[in-house]
Short mmCIF file of C-alpha atoms in Angstrom, two decimals:
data_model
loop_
_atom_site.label_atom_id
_atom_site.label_comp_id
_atom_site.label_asym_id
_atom_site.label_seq_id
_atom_site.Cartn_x
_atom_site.Cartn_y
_atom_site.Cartn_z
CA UNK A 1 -4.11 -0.38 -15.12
CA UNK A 2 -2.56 -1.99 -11.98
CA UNK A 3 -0.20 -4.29 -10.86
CA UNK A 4 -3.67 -6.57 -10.11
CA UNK A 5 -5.08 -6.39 -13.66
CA UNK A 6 -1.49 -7.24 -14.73
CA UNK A 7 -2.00 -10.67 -12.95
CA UNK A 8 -6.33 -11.15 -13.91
CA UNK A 9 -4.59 -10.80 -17.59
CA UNK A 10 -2.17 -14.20 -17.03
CA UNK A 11 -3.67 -16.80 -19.10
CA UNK A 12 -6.50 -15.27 -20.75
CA UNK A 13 -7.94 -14.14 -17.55
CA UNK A 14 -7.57 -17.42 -16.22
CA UNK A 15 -4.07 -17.68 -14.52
CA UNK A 16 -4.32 -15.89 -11.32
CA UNK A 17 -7.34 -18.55 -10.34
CA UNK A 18 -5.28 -21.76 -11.26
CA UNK A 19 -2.48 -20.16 -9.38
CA UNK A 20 -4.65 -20.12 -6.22
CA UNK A 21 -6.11 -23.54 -7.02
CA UNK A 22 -2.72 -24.96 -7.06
CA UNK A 23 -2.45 -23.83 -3.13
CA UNK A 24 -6.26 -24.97 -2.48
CA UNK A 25 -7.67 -21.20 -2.61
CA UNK A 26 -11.07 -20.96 -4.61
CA UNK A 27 -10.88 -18.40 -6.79
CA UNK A 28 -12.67 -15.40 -4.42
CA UNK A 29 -10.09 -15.79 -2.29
CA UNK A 30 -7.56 -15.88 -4.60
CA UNK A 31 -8.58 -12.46 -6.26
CA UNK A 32 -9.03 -11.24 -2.16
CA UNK A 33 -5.72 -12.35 -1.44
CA UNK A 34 -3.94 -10.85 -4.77
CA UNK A 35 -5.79 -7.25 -3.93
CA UNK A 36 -4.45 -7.15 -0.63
CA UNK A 37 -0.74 -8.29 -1.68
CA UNK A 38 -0.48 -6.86 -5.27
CA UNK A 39 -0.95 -3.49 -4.65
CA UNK A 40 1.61 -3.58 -1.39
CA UNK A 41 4.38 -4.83 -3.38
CA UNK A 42 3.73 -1.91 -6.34
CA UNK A 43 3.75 0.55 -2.94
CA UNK A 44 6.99 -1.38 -2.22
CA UNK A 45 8.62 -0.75 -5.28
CA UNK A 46 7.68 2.86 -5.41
CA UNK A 47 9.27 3.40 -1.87
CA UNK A 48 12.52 1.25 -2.76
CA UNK A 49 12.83 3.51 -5.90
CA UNK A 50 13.01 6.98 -3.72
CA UNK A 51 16.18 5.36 -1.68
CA UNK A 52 19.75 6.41 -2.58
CA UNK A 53 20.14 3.26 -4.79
CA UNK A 54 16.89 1.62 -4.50
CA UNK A 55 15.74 2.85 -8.19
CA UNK A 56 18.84 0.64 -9.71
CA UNK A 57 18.05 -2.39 -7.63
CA UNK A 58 14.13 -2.30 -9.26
CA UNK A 59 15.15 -1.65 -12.53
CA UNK A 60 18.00 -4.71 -12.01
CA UNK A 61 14.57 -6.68 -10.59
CA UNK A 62 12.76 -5.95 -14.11
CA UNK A 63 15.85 -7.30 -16.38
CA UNK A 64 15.87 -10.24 -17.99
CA UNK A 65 13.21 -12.88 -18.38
CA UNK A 66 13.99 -15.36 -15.55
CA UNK A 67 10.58 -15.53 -13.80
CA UNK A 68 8.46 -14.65 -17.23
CA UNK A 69 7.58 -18.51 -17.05
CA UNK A 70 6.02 -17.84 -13.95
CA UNK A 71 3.46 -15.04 -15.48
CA UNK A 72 2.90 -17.74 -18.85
CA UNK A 73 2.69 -20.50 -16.89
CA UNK A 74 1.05 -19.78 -13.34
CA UNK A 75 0.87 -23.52 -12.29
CA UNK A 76 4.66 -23.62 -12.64
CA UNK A 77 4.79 -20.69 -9.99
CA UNK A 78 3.48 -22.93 -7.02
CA UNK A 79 6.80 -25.13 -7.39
CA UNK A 80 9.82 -25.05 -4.37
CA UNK A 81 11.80 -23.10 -7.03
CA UNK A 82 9.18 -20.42 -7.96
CA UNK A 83 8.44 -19.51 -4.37
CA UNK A 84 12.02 -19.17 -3.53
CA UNK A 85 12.44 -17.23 -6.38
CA UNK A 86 9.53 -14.76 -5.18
CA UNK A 87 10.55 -14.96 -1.89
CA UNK A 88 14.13 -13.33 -3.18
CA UNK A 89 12.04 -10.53 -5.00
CA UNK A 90 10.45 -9.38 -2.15
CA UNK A 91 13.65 -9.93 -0.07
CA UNK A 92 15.19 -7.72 -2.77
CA UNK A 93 12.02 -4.68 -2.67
CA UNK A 94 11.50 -4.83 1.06
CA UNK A 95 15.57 -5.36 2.48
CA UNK A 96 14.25 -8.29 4.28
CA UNK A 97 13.84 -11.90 3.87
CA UNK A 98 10.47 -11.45 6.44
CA UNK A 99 8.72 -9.72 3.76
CA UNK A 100 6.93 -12.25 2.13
CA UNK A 101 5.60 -13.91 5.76
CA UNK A 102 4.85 -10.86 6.84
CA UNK A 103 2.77 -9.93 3.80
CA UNK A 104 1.56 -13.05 3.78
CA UNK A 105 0.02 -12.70 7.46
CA UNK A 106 -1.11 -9.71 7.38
CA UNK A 107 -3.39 -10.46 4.01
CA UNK A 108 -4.79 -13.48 5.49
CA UNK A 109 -5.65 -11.47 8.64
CA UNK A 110 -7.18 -9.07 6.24
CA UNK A 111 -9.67 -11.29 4.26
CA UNK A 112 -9.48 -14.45 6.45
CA UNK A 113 -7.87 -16.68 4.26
CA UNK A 114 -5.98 -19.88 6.21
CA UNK A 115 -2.08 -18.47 6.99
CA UNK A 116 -0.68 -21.35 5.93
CA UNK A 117 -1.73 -21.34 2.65
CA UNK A 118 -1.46 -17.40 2.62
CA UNK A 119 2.27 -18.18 3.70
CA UNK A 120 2.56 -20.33 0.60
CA UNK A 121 0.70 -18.46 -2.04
CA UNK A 122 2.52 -15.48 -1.08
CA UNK A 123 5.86 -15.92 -2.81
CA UNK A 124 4.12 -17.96 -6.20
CA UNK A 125 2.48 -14.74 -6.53
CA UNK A 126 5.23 -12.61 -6.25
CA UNK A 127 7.33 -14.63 -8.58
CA UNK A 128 4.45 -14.38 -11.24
CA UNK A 129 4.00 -10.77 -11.31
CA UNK A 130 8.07 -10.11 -10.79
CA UNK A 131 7.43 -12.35 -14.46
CA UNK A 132 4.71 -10.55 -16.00
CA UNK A 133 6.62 -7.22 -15.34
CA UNK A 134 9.77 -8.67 -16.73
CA UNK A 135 7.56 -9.26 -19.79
CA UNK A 136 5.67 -5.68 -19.78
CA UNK A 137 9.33 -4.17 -19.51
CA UNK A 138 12.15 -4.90 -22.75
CA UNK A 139 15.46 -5.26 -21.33
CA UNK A 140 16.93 -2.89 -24.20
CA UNK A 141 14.47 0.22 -22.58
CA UNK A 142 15.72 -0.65 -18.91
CA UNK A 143 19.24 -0.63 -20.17
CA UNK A 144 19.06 2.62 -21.91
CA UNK A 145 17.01 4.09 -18.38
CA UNK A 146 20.20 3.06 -16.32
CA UNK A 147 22.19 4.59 -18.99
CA UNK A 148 20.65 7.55 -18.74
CA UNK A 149 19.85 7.54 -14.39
CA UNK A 150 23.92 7.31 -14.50
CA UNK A 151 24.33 10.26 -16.93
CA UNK A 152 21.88 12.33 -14.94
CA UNK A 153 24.18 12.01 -12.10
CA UNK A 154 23.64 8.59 -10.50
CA UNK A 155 20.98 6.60 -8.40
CA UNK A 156 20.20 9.78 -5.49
CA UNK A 157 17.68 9.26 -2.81
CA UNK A 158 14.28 10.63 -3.89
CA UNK A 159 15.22 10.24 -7.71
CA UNK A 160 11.84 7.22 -7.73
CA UNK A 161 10.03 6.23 -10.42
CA UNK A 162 8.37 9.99 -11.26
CA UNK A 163 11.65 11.48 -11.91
CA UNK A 164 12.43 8.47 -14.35
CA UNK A 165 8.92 9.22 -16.14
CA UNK A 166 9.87 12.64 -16.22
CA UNK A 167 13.06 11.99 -17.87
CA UNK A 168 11.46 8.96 -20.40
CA UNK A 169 8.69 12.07 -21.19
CA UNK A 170 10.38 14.56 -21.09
CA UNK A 171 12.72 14.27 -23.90
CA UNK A 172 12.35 16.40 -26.90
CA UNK A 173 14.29 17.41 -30.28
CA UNK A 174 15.77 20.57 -28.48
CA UNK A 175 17.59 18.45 -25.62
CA UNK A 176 21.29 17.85 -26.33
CA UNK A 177 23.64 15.19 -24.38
CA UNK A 178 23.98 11.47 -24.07
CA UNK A 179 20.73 11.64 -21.45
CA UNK A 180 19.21 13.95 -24.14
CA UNK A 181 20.10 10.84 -26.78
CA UNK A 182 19.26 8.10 -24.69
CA UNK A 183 15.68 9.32 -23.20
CA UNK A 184 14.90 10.21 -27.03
CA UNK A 185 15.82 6.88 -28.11
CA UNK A 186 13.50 5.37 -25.87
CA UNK A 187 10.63 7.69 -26.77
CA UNK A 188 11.00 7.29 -30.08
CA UNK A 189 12.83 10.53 -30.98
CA UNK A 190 11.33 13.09 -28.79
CA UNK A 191 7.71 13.91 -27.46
CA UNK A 192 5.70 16.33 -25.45
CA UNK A 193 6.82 17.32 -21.83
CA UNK A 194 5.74 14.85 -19.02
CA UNK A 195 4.13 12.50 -21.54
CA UNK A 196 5.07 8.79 -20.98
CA UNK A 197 6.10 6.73 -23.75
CA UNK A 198 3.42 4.06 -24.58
CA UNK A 199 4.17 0.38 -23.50
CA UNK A 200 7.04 -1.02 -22.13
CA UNK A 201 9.14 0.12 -19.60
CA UNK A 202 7.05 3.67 -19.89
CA UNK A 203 3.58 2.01 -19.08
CA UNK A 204 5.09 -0.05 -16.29
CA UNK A 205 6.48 2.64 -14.41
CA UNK A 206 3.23 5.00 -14.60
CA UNK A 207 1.46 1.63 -13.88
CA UNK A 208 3.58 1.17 -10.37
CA UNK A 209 3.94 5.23 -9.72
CA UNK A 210 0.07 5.51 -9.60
CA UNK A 211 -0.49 2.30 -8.00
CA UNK A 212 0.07 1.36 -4.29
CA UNK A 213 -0.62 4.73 -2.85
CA UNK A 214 -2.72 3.79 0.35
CA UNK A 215 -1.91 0.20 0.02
CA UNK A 216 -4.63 -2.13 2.39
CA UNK A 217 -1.02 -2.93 3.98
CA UNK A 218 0.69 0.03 4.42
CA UNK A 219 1.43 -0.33 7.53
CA UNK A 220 3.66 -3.23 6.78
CA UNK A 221 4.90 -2.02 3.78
CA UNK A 222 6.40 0.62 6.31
CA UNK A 223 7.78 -1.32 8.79
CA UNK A 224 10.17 -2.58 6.32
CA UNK A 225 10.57 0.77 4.35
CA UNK A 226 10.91 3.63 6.47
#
């Protein structure tokens, strides 16, 4: 699964096209569009979560269940206060409030959609998958993974998001401590080495670790990301 199927599932299948429609997009383009942007902003994440504090600001980008309205209720994404919303996600990912332009640009120079409404339907989009990820991800598991990233000695540059699997895996009877109690709490009182736990927070973070590799806009992704 991917951070695209993640949006074709909004609404039944049907969100992601009435989020386009709302910008005048027909739904081909829309889907074109979300393939080029989705997968940049999973690379995005995945490169913010190798910097010296970068895996605390995406887990702080997952709590809570401010822009879930967005993923329920795509139409609602294409408001002022949606886009500004996604605009400060990717602001937040990328360290720069050019991120969502740029994105924006560089899809619609990809599958020739009009910039301007590339420009728009940038941010909506953002906002409604920054929702459907706070959804996919319970606040009580990201809490208890910050716990635990601050046990383990604190948010280091190159601890990303397959060091945090590790640790959400990795947890079984044997392993003593407050990380040892905390990882095992979230996978359910132990498991098998480098196996993550199913749903939540666990499925999200294999989703974004295997997803964005080789991103159709990796070259802006790494402007903004070195």
């Amino acid at each position: 699964m991917s951070l695209l199927d993640l949006l074709n599932q909004a609404q039944g299948g049907r969100g992601l096209a009435d989020l386009g429609r709302a910008f005048g997009l027909d739904p081909a383009m829309t889907e074109a569009l979300a393939a080029q942007i989705a997968p940049a902003i999973s690379g995005g994440v995945k490169r913010k979560a190798a910097e010296e504090g970068g895996l605390g600001v995406v887990l702080g980008q997952l709590q809570g269940q401010g822009q879930a309205g967005y993923y329920d209720a795509p139409t609602v994404a294409a408001a002022p206060e949606a886009r500004v919303a996604g605009e400060d996600f990717l602001s937040q990912l990328f360290g720069d409030r050019q991120a969502a332009p740029e994105l924006a640009r560089a899809a619609a120079v990809k599958t020739g959609a009009p910039p301007e409404k590339a420009e728009a339907f940038t941010p909506a989009l953002a906002a409604m998958l920054q929702g459907g990820m706070q959804r996919a991800a319970p606040d009580e598991e990201i809490d208890a993974a910050i716990g635990g990233m601050e046990v383990a000695g604190g948010d280091r540059a190159g601890a990303g998001l397959g060091d945090l699997l590790g640790a959400l895996g990795g947890a079984s009877s044997g392993e003593g401590g407050a990380l040892g109690g905390i990882m095992a709490a979230l996978t359910g009182g132990g498991g098998r080495a480098g196996a993550a736990p199913g749903g939540g927070l666990g499925q999200l973070l294999q989703m974004l670790d295997a997803d964005g590799d080789g991103s159709p806009l990796d070259d802006v992704i790494g402007r903004f990301l070195k």
